[in-house]
Every structure is written in structure tokens, then in C-alpha cells.
Amino acid sequence: MTAPYIVQPRDTLSAIAARFGIAWPELYAMNRAVVGPNPDLIYEGQVLQVPVVVSPAPAPGFIKTDPGKDDGYKQDAGGISPVLLVGGALLAWLFMS
């Protein structure tokens, strides 16, 4: 599963790959058609495909407060939908009752 990533100023393939937990050659292979023959030459605004990891949702009534820790949950008034981890950044849609 992949998601689009828009190249930002001063991005490099190796920095983007590290952010998403893969090696830069793997990221390059996924995006060779966009990047072209020189992996050292990417441009701001290019749209690359990056890996996405889907994680199981925490128990209803809890939200993830620290994506870097397994125990980073706190109780919440509402439930939580499935959690989507994109390069270690936690994205969740909360449904508050």
C-alpha cells in the first residue's frame, strides 16, 4: 500500500526514505518513473509514492498520544477509528460522542 508524498524544499531521497522506514534504493525503485535516471536529482513539488502501514485501532475510548511508544494511550470520551501510520506520523480520525 502506498500514498502520495509531495517533495519539499531540501528533501533528498535518503531523508524521505528514512522518514518512511525504508532504504533509499527501495524508494527510488518505487519512483524511478517520476525521479528519472539520477536519484540525486529530485525537485520540489514532485509527487512520490511512499509506503503506508496500517496499524490496528486501539481499544474504543482510547487515543494514541505518542506514536513512538506502545503505552502512549490515554482515555478519551469517544472512540477511535482504525489508525493509519504514515512514516511514523500518527493520523487518526476521532469520533467524539
Short mmCIF file of N, CA and C in Angstrom, two decimals:
data_model
loop_
_atom_site.label_atom_id
_atom_site.label_comp_id
_atom_site.label_asym_id
_atom_site.label_seq_id
_atom_site.Cartn_x
_atom_site.Cartn_y
_atom_site.Cartn_z
N MET A 1 0.85 -1.17 0.00
CA MET A 1 0.00 0.00 0.00
C MET A 1 0.90 1.24 0.00
N THR A 2 0.58 2.21 -0.85
CA THR A 2 1.37 3.43 -0.93
C THR A 2 0.45 4.65 -0.81
N ALA A 3 1.08 5.78 -0.57
CA ALA A 3 0.38 7.06 -0.51
C ALA A 3 1.26 8.10 -1.19
N PRO A 4 0.67 9.16 -1.72
CA PRO A 4 1.48 10.20 -2.35
C PRO A 4 2.23 11.06 -1.33
N TYR A 5 3.42 11.47 -1.69
CA TYR A 5 4.23 12.38 -0.87
C TYR A 5 4.73 13.48 -1.81
N ILE A 6 4.51 14.73 -1.45
CA ILE A 6 4.98 15.86 -2.25
C ILE A 6 6.35 16.29 -1.76
N VAL A 7 7.33 16.28 -2.66
CA VAL A 7 8.70 16.64 -2.31
C VAL A 7 8.74 18.10 -1.86
N GLN A 8 9.40 18.32 -0.73
CA GLN A 8 9.53 19.64 -0.11
C GLN A 8 10.93 20.21 -0.38
N PRO A 9 11.10 21.51 -0.19
CA PRO A 9 12.45 22.10 -0.36
C PRO A 9 13.47 21.36 0.51
N ARG A 10 14.64 21.12 -0.02
CA ARG A 10 15.77 20.47 0.65
C ARG A 10 15.54 18.98 0.95
N ASP A 11 14.45 18.37 0.44
CA ASP A 11 14.27 16.92 0.59
C ASP A 11 15.31 16.18 -0.25
N THR A 12 15.69 15.01 0.23
CA THR A 12 16.51 14.08 -0.54
C THR A 12 15.83 12.72 -0.48
N LEU A 13 16.12 11.86 -1.43
CA LEU A 13 15.53 10.52 -1.39
C LEU A 13 15.91 9.79 -0.11
N SER A 14 17.15 9.95 0.33
CA SER A 14 17.57 9.24 1.54
C SER A 14 16.84 9.76 2.77
N ALA A 15 16.61 11.06 2.85
CA ALA A 15 15.89 11.62 4.01
C ALA A 15 14.42 11.19 3.99
N ILE A 16 13.80 11.21 2.81
CA ILE A 16 12.41 10.78 2.69
C ILE A 16 12.30 9.30 3.04
N ALA A 17 13.20 8.49 2.49
CA ALA A 17 13.19 7.05 2.77
C ALA A 17 13.34 6.78 4.26
N ALA A 18 14.25 7.47 4.92
CA ALA A 18 14.44 7.29 6.36
C ALA A 18 13.18 7.64 7.12
N ARG A 19 12.51 8.70 6.70
CA ARG A 19 11.27 9.13 7.36
C ARG A 19 10.20 8.04 7.27
N PHE A 20 10.22 7.26 6.19
CA PHE A 20 9.21 6.23 5.99
C PHE A 20 9.73 4.82 6.28
N GLY A 21 10.92 4.73 6.85
CA GLY A 21 11.44 3.46 7.33
C GLY A 21 11.89 2.48 6.27
N ILE A 22 12.34 3.01 5.12
CA ILE A 22 12.85 2.13 4.07
C ILE A 22 14.20 2.65 3.60
N ALA A 23 14.91 1.85 2.82
CA ALA A 23 16.20 2.26 2.26
C ALA A 23 15.94 3.12 1.02
N TRP A 24 16.84 4.07 0.75
CA TRP A 24 16.60 4.96 -0.38
C TRP A 24 16.54 4.23 -1.72
N PRO A 25 17.33 3.14 -1.94
CA PRO A 25 17.19 2.44 -3.22
C PRO A 25 15.78 1.85 -3.43
N GLU A 26 15.16 1.44 -2.34
CA GLU A 26 13.79 0.92 -2.43
C GLU A 26 12.82 2.04 -2.81
N LEU A 27 12.98 3.21 -2.19
CA LEU A 27 12.13 4.36 -2.53
C LEU A 27 12.37 4.77 -3.98
N TYR A 28 13.62 4.77 -4.41
CA TYR A 28 13.96 5.11 -5.78
C TYR A 28 13.30 4.12 -6.75
N ALA A 29 13.37 2.83 -6.44
CA ALA A 29 12.77 1.82 -7.31
C ALA A 29 11.26 2.03 -7.44
N MET A 30 10.62 2.45 -6.35
CA MET A 30 9.18 2.71 -6.36
C MET A 30 8.83 3.94 -7.21
N ASN A 31 9.80 4.84 -7.39
CA ASN A 31 9.52 6.13 -8.01
C ASN A 31 10.42 6.47 -9.19
N ARG A 32 11.07 5.48 -9.75
CA ARG A 32 12.03 5.73 -10.84
C ARG A 32 11.38 6.47 -12.01
N ALA A 33 10.14 6.15 -12.33
CA ALA A 33 9.46 6.80 -13.45
C ALA A 33 9.29 8.30 -13.20
N VAL A 34 9.14 8.69 -11.96
CA VAL A 34 8.97 10.11 -11.60
C VAL A 34 10.33 10.79 -11.46
N VAL A 35 11.25 10.13 -10.77
CA VAL A 35 12.56 10.72 -10.46
C VAL A 35 13.46 10.77 -11.68
N GLY A 36 13.43 9.73 -12.50
CA GLY A 36 14.30 9.68 -13.66
C GLY A 36 15.58 8.92 -13.36
N PRO A 37 16.58 9.02 -14.23
CA PRO A 37 17.79 8.20 -14.10
C PRO A 37 18.74 8.63 -12.98
N ASN A 38 18.59 9.83 -12.43
CA ASN A 38 19.52 10.31 -11.40
C ASN A 38 18.80 10.42 -10.06
N PRO A 39 19.03 9.47 -9.14
CA PRO A 39 18.34 9.50 -7.85
C PRO A 39 18.77 10.68 -6.96
N ASP A 40 19.85 11.37 -7.32
CA ASP A 40 20.30 12.52 -6.54
C ASP A 40 19.59 13.81 -6.97
N LEU A 41 18.72 13.71 -7.97
CA LEU A 41 18.09 14.90 -8.52
C LEU A 41 16.57 14.79 -8.43
N ILE A 42 16.01 15.31 -7.33
CA ILE A 42 14.55 15.39 -7.19
C ILE A 42 14.19 16.85 -7.04
N TYR A 43 12.96 17.17 -7.38
CA TYR A 43 12.52 18.56 -7.40
C TYR A 43 11.35 18.80 -6.47
N GLU A 44 11.35 19.97 -5.86
CA GLU A 44 10.22 20.40 -5.03
C GLU A 44 8.94 20.30 -5.87
N GLY A 45 7.92 19.72 -5.26
CA GLY A 45 6.63 19.59 -5.94
C GLY A 45 6.41 18.26 -6.63
N GLN A 46 7.49 17.48 -6.84
CA GLN A 46 7.30 16.15 -7.42
C GLN A 46 6.45 15.31 -6.46
N VAL A 47 5.64 14.45 -7.02
CA VAL A 47 4.80 13.58 -6.20
C VAL A 47 5.37 12.17 -6.26
N LEU A 48 5.87 11.71 -5.12
CA LEU A 48 6.43 10.37 -4.99
C LEU A 48 5.44 9.47 -4.27
N GLN A 49 5.55 8.18 -4.50
CA GLN A 49 4.77 7.20 -3.75
C GLN A 49 5.62 6.70 -2.59
N VAL A 50 5.05 6.68 -1.40
CA VAL A 50 5.75 6.22 -0.20
C VAL A 50 4.92 5.10 0.44
N PRO A 51 5.57 4.21 1.19
CA PRO A 51 4.84 3.11 1.82
C PRO A 51 3.94 3.60 2.96
N VAL A 52 2.84 2.91 3.13
CA VAL A 52 1.90 3.21 4.21
C VAL A 52 1.71 1.93 5.02
N VAL A 53 1.70 2.08 6.33
CA VAL A 53 1.49 0.94 7.22
C VAL A 53 0.19 1.15 7.96
N VAL A 54 -0.71 0.18 7.90
CA VAL A 54 -1.96 0.27 8.63
C VAL A 54 -1.80 -0.51 9.92
N SER A 55 -2.13 0.14 11.02
CA SER A 55 -2.00 -0.46 12.34
C SER A 55 -3.39 -0.72 12.91
N PRO A 56 -3.56 -1.75 13.72
CA PRO A 56 -4.87 -1.98 14.33
C PRO A 56 -5.23 -0.82 15.24
N ALA A 57 -6.52 -0.59 15.37
CA ALA A 57 -7.00 0.50 16.22
C ALA A 57 -6.87 0.13 17.69
N PRO A 58 -6.61 1.12 18.54
CA PRO A 58 -6.62 0.86 19.98
C PRO A 58 -8.04 0.57 20.44
N ALA A 59 -8.17 0.12 21.65
CA ALA A 59 -9.48 -0.18 22.20
C ALA A 59 -10.35 1.08 22.17
N PRO A 60 -11.67 0.92 21.91
CA PRO A 60 -12.54 2.09 21.90
C PRO A 60 -12.41 2.89 23.19
N GLY A 61 -12.44 4.21 23.05
CA GLY A 61 -12.34 5.06 24.22
C GLY A 61 -10.92 5.49 24.54
N PHE A 62 -9.95 5.07 23.72
CA PHE A 62 -8.57 5.45 23.95
C PHE A 62 -8.00 6.09 22.68
N ILE A 63 -7.11 7.05 22.85
CA ILE A 63 -6.43 7.64 21.70
C ILE A 63 -4.94 7.50 21.88
N LYS A 64 -4.23 7.40 20.77
CA LYS A 64 -2.77 7.27 20.79
C LYS A 64 -2.18 8.65 20.99
N THR A 65 -1.44 8.84 22.08
CA THR A 65 -0.87 10.15 22.38
C THR A 65 0.58 10.28 21.97
N ASP A 66 1.28 9.17 21.85
CA ASP A 66 2.68 9.19 21.46
C ASP A 66 2.93 8.02 20.52
N PRO A 67 2.98 8.29 19.18
CA PRO A 67 3.13 7.19 18.24
C PRO A 67 4.43 6.41 18.38
N GLY A 68 5.40 6.95 19.12
CA GLY A 68 6.67 6.27 19.29
C GLY A 68 6.69 5.28 20.44
N LYS A 69 5.63 5.27 21.24
CA LYS A 69 5.60 4.39 22.42
C LYS A 69 4.39 3.48 22.37
N ASP A 70 4.60 2.21 22.76
CA ASP A 70 3.48 1.27 22.78
C ASP A 70 2.46 1.63 23.85
N ASP A 71 2.89 2.28 24.92
CA ASP A 71 1.97 2.61 26.01
C ASP A 71 1.46 4.05 25.92
N GLY A 72 1.57 4.67 24.76
CA GLY A 72 1.18 6.07 24.61
C GLY A 72 -0.29 6.25 24.34
N TYR A 73 -1.16 5.69 25.16
CA TYR A 73 -2.59 5.85 25.01
C TYR A 73 -3.15 6.62 26.20
N LYS A 74 -4.22 7.34 25.96
CA LYS A 74 -4.94 7.95 27.07
C LYS A 74 -6.43 7.77 26.82
N GLN A 75 -7.20 7.75 27.88
CA GLN A 75 -8.63 7.55 27.73
C GLN A 75 -9.26 8.81 27.14
N ASP A 76 -10.24 8.60 26.31
CA ASP A 76 -10.93 9.69 25.64
C ASP A 76 -12.43 9.48 25.78
N ALA A 77 -13.19 10.54 25.64
CA ALA A 77 -14.64 10.45 25.78
C ALA A 77 -15.27 9.66 24.64
N GLY A 78 -14.64 9.65 23.48
CA GLY A 78 -15.20 8.95 22.33
C GLY A 78 -14.37 7.77 21.94
N GLY A 79 -14.69 7.18 20.79
CA GLY A 79 -13.93 6.06 20.27
C GLY A 79 -12.93 6.55 19.24
N ILE A 80 -12.28 5.62 18.59
CA ILE A 80 -11.29 5.97 17.57
C ILE A 80 -11.44 4.99 16.41
N SER A 81 -11.29 5.49 15.21
CA SER A 81 -11.34 4.64 14.03
C SER A 81 -9.98 3.96 13.85
N PRO A 82 -9.87 3.07 12.86
CA PRO A 82 -8.55 2.48 12.62
C PRO A 82 -7.49 3.55 12.43
N VAL A 83 -6.34 3.27 12.93
CA VAL A 83 -5.23 4.22 12.94
C VAL A 83 -4.39 3.99 11.69
N LEU A 84 -3.99 5.07 11.05
CA LEU A 84 -3.15 4.98 9.86
C LEU A 84 -1.81 5.60 10.19
N LEU A 85 -0.76 4.80 10.11
CA LEU A 85 0.59 5.30 10.36
C LEU A 85 1.25 5.59 9.02
N VAL A 86 1.65 6.80 8.82
CA VAL A 86 2.33 7.19 7.59
C VAL A 86 3.71 7.68 7.99
N GLY A 87 4.70 6.86 7.77
CA GLY A 87 6.06 7.24 8.10
C GLY A 87 6.24 7.59 9.56
N GLY A 88 5.56 6.91 10.43
CA GLY A 88 5.71 7.16 11.85
C GLY A 88 4.84 8.30 12.36
N ALA A 89 4.20 9.03 11.49
CA ALA A 89 3.32 10.12 11.92
C ALA A 89 1.93 9.54 12.09
N LEU A 90 1.31 9.78 13.21
CA LEU A 90 0.01 9.20 13.51
C LEU A 90 -1.09 10.06 12.93
N LEU A 91 -1.93 9.44 12.12
CA LEU A 91 -3.10 10.10 11.58
C LEU A 91 -4.31 9.31 12.05
N ALA A 92 -5.23 9.94 12.70
CA ALA A 92 -6.41 9.22 13.18
C ALA A 92 -7.63 10.12 13.06
N TRP A 93 -8.71 9.51 12.75
CA TRP A 93 -9.97 10.25 12.72
C TRP A 93 -10.71 9.90 13.99
N LEU A 94 -10.96 10.90 14.83
CA LEU A 94 -11.61 10.69 16.11
C LEU A 94 -13.11 10.96 15.98
N PHE A 95 -13.86 10.13 16.59
CA PHE A 95 -15.30 10.32 16.63
C PHE A 95 -15.67 10.60 18.08
N MET A 96 -15.99 11.82 18.36
CA MET A 96 -16.31 12.23 19.72
C MET A 96 -17.81 12.08 19.94
N SER A 97 -18.20 11.49 21.06
CA SER A 97 -19.62 11.34 21.37
C SER A 97 -20.12 12.57 22.10
#
